[in-house]
mmCIF file with all atom_site columns, C-alpha atoms in Angstrom:
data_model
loop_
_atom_site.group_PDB
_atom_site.id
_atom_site.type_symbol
_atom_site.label_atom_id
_atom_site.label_alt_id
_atom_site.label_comp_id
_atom_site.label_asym_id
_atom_site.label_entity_id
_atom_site.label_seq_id
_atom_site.pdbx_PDB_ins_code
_atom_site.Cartn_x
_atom_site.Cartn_y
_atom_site.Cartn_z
_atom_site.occupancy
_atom_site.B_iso_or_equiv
_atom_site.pdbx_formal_charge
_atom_site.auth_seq_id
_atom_site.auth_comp_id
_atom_site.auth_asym_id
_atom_site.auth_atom_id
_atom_site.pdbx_PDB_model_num
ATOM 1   C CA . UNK W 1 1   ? 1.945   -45.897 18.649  1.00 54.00 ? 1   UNK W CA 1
ATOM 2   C CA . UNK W 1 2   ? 0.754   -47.215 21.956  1.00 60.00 ? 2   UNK W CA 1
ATOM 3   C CA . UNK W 1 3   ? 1.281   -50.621 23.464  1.00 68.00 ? 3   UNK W CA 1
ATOM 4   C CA . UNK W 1 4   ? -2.130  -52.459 23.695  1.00 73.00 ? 4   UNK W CA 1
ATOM 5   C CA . UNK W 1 5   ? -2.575  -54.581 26.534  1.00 75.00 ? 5   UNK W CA 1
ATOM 6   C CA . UNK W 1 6   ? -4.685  -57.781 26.191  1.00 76.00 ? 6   UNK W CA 1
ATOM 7   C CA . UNK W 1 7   ? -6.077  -59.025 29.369  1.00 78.00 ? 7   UNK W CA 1
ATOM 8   C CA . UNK W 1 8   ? -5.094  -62.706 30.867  1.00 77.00 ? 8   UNK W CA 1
ATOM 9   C CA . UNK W 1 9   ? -8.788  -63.653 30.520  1.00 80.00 ? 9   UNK W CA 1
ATOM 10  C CA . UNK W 1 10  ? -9.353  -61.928 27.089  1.00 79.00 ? 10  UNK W CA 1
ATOM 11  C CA . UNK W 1 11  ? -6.447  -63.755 26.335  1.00 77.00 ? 11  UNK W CA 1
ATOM 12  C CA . UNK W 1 12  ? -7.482  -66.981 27.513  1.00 80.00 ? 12  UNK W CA 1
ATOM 13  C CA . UNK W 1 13  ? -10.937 -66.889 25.493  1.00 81.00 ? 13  UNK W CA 1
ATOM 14  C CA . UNK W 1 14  ? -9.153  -65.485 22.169  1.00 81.00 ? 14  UNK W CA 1
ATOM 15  C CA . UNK W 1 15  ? -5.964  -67.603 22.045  1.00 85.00 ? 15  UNK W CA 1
ATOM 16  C CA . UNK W 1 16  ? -2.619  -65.886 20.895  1.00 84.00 ? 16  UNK W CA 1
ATOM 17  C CA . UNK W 1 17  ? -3.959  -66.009 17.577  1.00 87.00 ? 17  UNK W CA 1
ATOM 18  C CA . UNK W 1 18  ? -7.436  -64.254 18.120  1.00 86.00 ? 18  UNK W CA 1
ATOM 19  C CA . UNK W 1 19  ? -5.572  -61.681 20.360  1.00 84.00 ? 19  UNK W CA 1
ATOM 20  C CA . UNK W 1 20  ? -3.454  -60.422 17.699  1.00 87.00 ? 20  UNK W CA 1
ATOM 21  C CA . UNK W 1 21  ? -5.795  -59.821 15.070  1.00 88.00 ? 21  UNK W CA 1
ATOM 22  C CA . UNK W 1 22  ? -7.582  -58.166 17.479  1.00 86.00 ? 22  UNK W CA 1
ATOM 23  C CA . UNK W 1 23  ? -4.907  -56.124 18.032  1.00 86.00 ? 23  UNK W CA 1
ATOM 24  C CA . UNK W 1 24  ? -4.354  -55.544 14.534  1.00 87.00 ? 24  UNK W CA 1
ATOM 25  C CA . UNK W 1 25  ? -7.524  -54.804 13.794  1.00 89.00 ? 25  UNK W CA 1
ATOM 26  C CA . UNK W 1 26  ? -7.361  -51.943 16.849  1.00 90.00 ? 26  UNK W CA 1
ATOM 27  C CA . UNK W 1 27  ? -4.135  -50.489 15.239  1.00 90.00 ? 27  UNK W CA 1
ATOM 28  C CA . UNK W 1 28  ? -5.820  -50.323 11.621  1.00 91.00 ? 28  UNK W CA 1
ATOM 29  C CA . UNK W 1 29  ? -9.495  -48.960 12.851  1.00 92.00 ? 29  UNK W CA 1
ATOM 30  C CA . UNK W 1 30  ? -6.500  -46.157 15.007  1.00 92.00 ? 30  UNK W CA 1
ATOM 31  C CA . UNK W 1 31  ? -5.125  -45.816 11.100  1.00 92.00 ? 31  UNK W CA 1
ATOM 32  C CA . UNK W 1 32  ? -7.982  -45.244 9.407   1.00 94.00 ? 32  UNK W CA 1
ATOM 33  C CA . UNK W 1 33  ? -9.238  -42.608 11.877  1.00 95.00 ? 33  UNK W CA 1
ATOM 34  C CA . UNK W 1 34  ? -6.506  -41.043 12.217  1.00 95.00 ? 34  UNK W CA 1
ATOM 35  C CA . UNK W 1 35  ? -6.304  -40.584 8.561   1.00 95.00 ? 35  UNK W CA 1
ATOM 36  C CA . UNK W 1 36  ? -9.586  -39.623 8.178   1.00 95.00 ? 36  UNK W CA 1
ATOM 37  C CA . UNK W 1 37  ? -9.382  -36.847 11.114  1.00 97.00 ? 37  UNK W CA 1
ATOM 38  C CA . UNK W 1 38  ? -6.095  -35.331 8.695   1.00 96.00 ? 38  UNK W CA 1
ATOM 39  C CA . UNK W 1 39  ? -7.840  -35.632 5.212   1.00 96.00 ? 39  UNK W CA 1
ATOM 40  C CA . UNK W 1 40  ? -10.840 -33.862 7.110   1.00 96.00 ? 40  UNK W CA 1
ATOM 41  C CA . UNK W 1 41  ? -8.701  -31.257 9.071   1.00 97.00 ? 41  UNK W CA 1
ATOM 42  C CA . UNK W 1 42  ? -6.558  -30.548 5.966   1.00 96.00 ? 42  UNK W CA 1
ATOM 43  C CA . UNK W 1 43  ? -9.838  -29.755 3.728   1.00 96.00 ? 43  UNK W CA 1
ATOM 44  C CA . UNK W 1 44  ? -11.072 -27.543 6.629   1.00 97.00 ? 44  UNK W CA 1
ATOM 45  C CA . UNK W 1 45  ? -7.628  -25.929 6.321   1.00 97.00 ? 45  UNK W CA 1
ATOM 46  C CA . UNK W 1 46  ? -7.711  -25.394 2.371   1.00 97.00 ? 46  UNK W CA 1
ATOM 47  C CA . UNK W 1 47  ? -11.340 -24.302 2.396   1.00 97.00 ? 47  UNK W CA 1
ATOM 48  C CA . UNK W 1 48  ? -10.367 -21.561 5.842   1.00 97.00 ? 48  UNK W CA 1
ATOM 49  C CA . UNK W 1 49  ? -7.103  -21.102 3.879   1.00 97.00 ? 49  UNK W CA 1
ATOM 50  C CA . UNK W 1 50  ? -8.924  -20.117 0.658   1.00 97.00 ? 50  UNK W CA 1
ATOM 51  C CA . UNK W 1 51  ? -11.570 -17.439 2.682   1.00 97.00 ? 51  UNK W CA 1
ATOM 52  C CA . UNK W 1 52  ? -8.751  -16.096 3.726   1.00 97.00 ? 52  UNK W CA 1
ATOM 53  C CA . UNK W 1 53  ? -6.919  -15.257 0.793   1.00 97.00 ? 53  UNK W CA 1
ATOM 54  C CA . UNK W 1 54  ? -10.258 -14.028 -1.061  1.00 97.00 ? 54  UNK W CA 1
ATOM 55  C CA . UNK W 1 55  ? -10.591 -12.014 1.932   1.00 97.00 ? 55  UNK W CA 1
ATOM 56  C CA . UNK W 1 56  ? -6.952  -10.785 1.877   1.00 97.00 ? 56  UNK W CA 1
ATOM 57  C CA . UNK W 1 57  ? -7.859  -9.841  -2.234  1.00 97.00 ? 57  UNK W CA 1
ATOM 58  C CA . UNK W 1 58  ? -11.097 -8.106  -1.583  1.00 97.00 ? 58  UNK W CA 1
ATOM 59  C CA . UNK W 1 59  ? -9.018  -5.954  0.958   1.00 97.00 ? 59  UNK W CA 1
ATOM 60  C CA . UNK W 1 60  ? -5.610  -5.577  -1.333  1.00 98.00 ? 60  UNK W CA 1
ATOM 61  C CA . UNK W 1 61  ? -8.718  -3.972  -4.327  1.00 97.00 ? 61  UNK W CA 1
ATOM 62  C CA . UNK W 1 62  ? -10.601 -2.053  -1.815  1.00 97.00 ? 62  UNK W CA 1
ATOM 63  C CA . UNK W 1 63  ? -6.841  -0.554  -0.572  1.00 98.00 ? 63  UNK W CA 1
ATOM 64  C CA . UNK W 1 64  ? -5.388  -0.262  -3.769  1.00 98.00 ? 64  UNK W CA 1
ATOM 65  C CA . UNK W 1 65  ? -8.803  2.028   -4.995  1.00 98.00 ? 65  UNK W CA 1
ATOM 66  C CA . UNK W 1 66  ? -8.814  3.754   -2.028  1.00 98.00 ? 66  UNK W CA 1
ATOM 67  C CA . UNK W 1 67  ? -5.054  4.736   -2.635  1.00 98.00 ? 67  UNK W CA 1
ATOM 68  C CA . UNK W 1 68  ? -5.412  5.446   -6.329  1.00 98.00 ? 68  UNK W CA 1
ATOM 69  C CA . UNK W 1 69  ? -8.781  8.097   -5.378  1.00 98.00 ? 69  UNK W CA 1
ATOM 70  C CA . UNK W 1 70  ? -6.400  9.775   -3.217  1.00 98.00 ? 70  UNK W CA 1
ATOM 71  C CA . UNK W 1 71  ? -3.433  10.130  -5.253  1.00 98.00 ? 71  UNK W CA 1
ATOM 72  C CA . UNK W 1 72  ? -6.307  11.495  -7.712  1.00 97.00 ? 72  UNK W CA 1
ATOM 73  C CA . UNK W 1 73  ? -6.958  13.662  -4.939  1.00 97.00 ? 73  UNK W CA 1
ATOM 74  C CA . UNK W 1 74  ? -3.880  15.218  -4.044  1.00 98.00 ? 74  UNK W CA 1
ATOM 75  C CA . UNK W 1 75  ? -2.292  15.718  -8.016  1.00 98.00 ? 75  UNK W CA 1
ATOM 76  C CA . UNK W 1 76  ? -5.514  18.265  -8.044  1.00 98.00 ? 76  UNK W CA 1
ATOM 77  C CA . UNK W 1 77  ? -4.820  19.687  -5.149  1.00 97.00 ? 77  UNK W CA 1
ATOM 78  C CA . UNK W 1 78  ? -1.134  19.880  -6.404  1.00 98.00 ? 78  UNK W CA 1
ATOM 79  C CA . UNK W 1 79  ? -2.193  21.088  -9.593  1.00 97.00 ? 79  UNK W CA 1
ATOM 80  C CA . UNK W 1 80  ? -4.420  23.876  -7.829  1.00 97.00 ? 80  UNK W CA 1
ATOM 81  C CA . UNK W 1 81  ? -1.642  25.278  -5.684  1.00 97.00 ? 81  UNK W CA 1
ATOM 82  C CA . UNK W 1 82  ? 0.524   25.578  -8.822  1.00 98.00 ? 82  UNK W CA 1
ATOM 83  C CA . UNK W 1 83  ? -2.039  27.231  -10.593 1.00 97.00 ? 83  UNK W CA 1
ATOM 84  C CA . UNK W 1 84  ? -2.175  29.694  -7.554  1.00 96.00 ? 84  UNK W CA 1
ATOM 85  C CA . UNK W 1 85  ? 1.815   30.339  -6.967  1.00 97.00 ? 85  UNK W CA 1
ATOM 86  C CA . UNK W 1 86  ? 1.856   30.535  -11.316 1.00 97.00 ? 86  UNK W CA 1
ATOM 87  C CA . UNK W 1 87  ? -0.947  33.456  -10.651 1.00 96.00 ? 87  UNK W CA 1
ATOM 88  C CA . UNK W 1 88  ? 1.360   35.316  -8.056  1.00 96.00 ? 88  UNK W CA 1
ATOM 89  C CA . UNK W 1 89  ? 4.246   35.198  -9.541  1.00 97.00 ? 89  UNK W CA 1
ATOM 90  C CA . UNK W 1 90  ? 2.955   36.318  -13.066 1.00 96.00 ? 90  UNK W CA 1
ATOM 91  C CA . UNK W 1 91  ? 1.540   39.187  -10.805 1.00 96.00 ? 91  UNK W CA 1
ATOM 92  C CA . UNK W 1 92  ? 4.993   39.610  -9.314  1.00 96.00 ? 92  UNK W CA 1
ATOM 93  C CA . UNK W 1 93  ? 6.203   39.963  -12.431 1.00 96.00 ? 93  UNK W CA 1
ATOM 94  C CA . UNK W 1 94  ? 3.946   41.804  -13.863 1.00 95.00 ? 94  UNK W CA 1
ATOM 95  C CA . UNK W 1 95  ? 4.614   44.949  -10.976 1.00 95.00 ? 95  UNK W CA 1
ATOM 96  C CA . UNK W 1 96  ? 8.335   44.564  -11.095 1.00 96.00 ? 96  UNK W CA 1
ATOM 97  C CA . UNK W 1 97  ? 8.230   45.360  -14.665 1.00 96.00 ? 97  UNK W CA 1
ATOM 98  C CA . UNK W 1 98  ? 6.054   48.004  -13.949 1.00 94.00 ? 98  UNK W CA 1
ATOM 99  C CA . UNK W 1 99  ? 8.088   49.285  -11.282 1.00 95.00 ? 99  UNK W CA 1
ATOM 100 C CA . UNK W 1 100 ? 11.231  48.675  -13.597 1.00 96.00 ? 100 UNK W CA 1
ATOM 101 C CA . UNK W 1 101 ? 9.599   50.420  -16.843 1.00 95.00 ? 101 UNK W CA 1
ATOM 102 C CA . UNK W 1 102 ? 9.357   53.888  -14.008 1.00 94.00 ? 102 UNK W CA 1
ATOM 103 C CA . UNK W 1 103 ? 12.957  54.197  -12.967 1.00 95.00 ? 103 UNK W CA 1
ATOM 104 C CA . UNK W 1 104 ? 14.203  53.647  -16.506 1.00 96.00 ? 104 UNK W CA 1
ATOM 105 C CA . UNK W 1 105 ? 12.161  56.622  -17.805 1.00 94.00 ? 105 UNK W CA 1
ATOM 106 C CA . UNK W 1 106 ? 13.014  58.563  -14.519 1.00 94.00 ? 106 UNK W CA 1
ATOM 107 C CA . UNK W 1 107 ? 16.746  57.691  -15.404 1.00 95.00 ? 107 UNK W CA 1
ATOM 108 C CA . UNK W 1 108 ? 16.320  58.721  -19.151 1.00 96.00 ? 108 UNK W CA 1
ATOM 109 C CA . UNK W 1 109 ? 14.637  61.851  -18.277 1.00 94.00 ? 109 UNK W CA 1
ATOM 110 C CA . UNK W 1 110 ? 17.188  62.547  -15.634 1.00 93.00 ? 110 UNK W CA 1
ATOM 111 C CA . UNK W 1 111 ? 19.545  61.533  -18.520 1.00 95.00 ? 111 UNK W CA 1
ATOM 112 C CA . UNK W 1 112 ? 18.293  64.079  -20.965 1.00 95.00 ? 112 UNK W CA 1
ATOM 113 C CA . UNK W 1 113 ? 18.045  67.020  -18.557 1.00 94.00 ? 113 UNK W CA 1
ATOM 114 C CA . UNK W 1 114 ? 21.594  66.254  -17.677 1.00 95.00 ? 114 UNK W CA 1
ATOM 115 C CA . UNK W 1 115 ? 22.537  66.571  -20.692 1.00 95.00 ? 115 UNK W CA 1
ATOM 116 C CA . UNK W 1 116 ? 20.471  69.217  -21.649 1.00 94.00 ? 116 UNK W CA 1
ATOM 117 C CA . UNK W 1 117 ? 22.104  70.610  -18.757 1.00 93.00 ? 117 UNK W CA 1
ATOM 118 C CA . UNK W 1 118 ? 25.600  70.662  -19.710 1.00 94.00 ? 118 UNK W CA 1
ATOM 119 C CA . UNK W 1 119 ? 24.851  71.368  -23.576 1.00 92.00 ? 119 UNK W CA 1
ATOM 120 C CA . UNK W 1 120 ? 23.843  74.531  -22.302 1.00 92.00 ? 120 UNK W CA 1
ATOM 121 C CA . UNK W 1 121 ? 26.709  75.322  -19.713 1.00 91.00 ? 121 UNK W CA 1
ATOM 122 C CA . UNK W 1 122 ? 29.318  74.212  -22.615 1.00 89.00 ? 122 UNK W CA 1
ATOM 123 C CA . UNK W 1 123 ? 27.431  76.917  -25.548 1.00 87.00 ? 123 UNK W CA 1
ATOM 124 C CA . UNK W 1 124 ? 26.723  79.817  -23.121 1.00 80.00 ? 124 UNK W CA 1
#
């Protein structure tokens, strides 16, 4: 707190007496404004504080939508190319067994005709 400084003929007129309580009455008009400029700053504070925290909220919904429409987005996109590699393989599948169901009746028919074969080179 600062040092007030009375004035020799301030001091004169007032007397010791009427100088301080004028310099009381300085310090607690200091007091009260300085306490009023900190109740007033610290309701600007809550009220800037608050804004900014329903601003913060708006943007933590708007983000967390935003995140949930694209995971939306992407399990049907996953779901899609599943749906595509389940196609091809089932195709896949579907030849090879072809392709396997071919040679297993050339083998049996080479099997017979072998056998064929030597049945009638062991009677003749």
């Amino acid at each position: 707190m600062p040092v007030i400084q009375v004035g020799k003929t301030l001091r004169e007129k007032l007397g010791e007496e009427g100088v301080q309580e004028l310099i009381d009455l300085i310090n607690s008009s200091q007091q009260q404004q300085k306490e009023d400029i900190l109740t007033f700053v610290e309701e600007k504070f809550e009220r800037r504080l608050s804004e900014e925290i329903s601003k913060l909220r708006v943007d933590m919904v708007e983000m967390n939508q935003q995140l949930r429409s694209e995971m939306v987005e992407m399990n049907q996109q996953l779901r899609g190319e599943m749906v595509e590699q389940m196609a091809g393989l089932r195709t896949e599948i579907s030849q090879t067994r072809a392709e396997l169901i071919k040679w297993m009746f050339i083998f049996w028919v080479g099997q017979v005709g072998m056998i064929l074969g030597i049945l009638l080179a062991f009677f003749k």
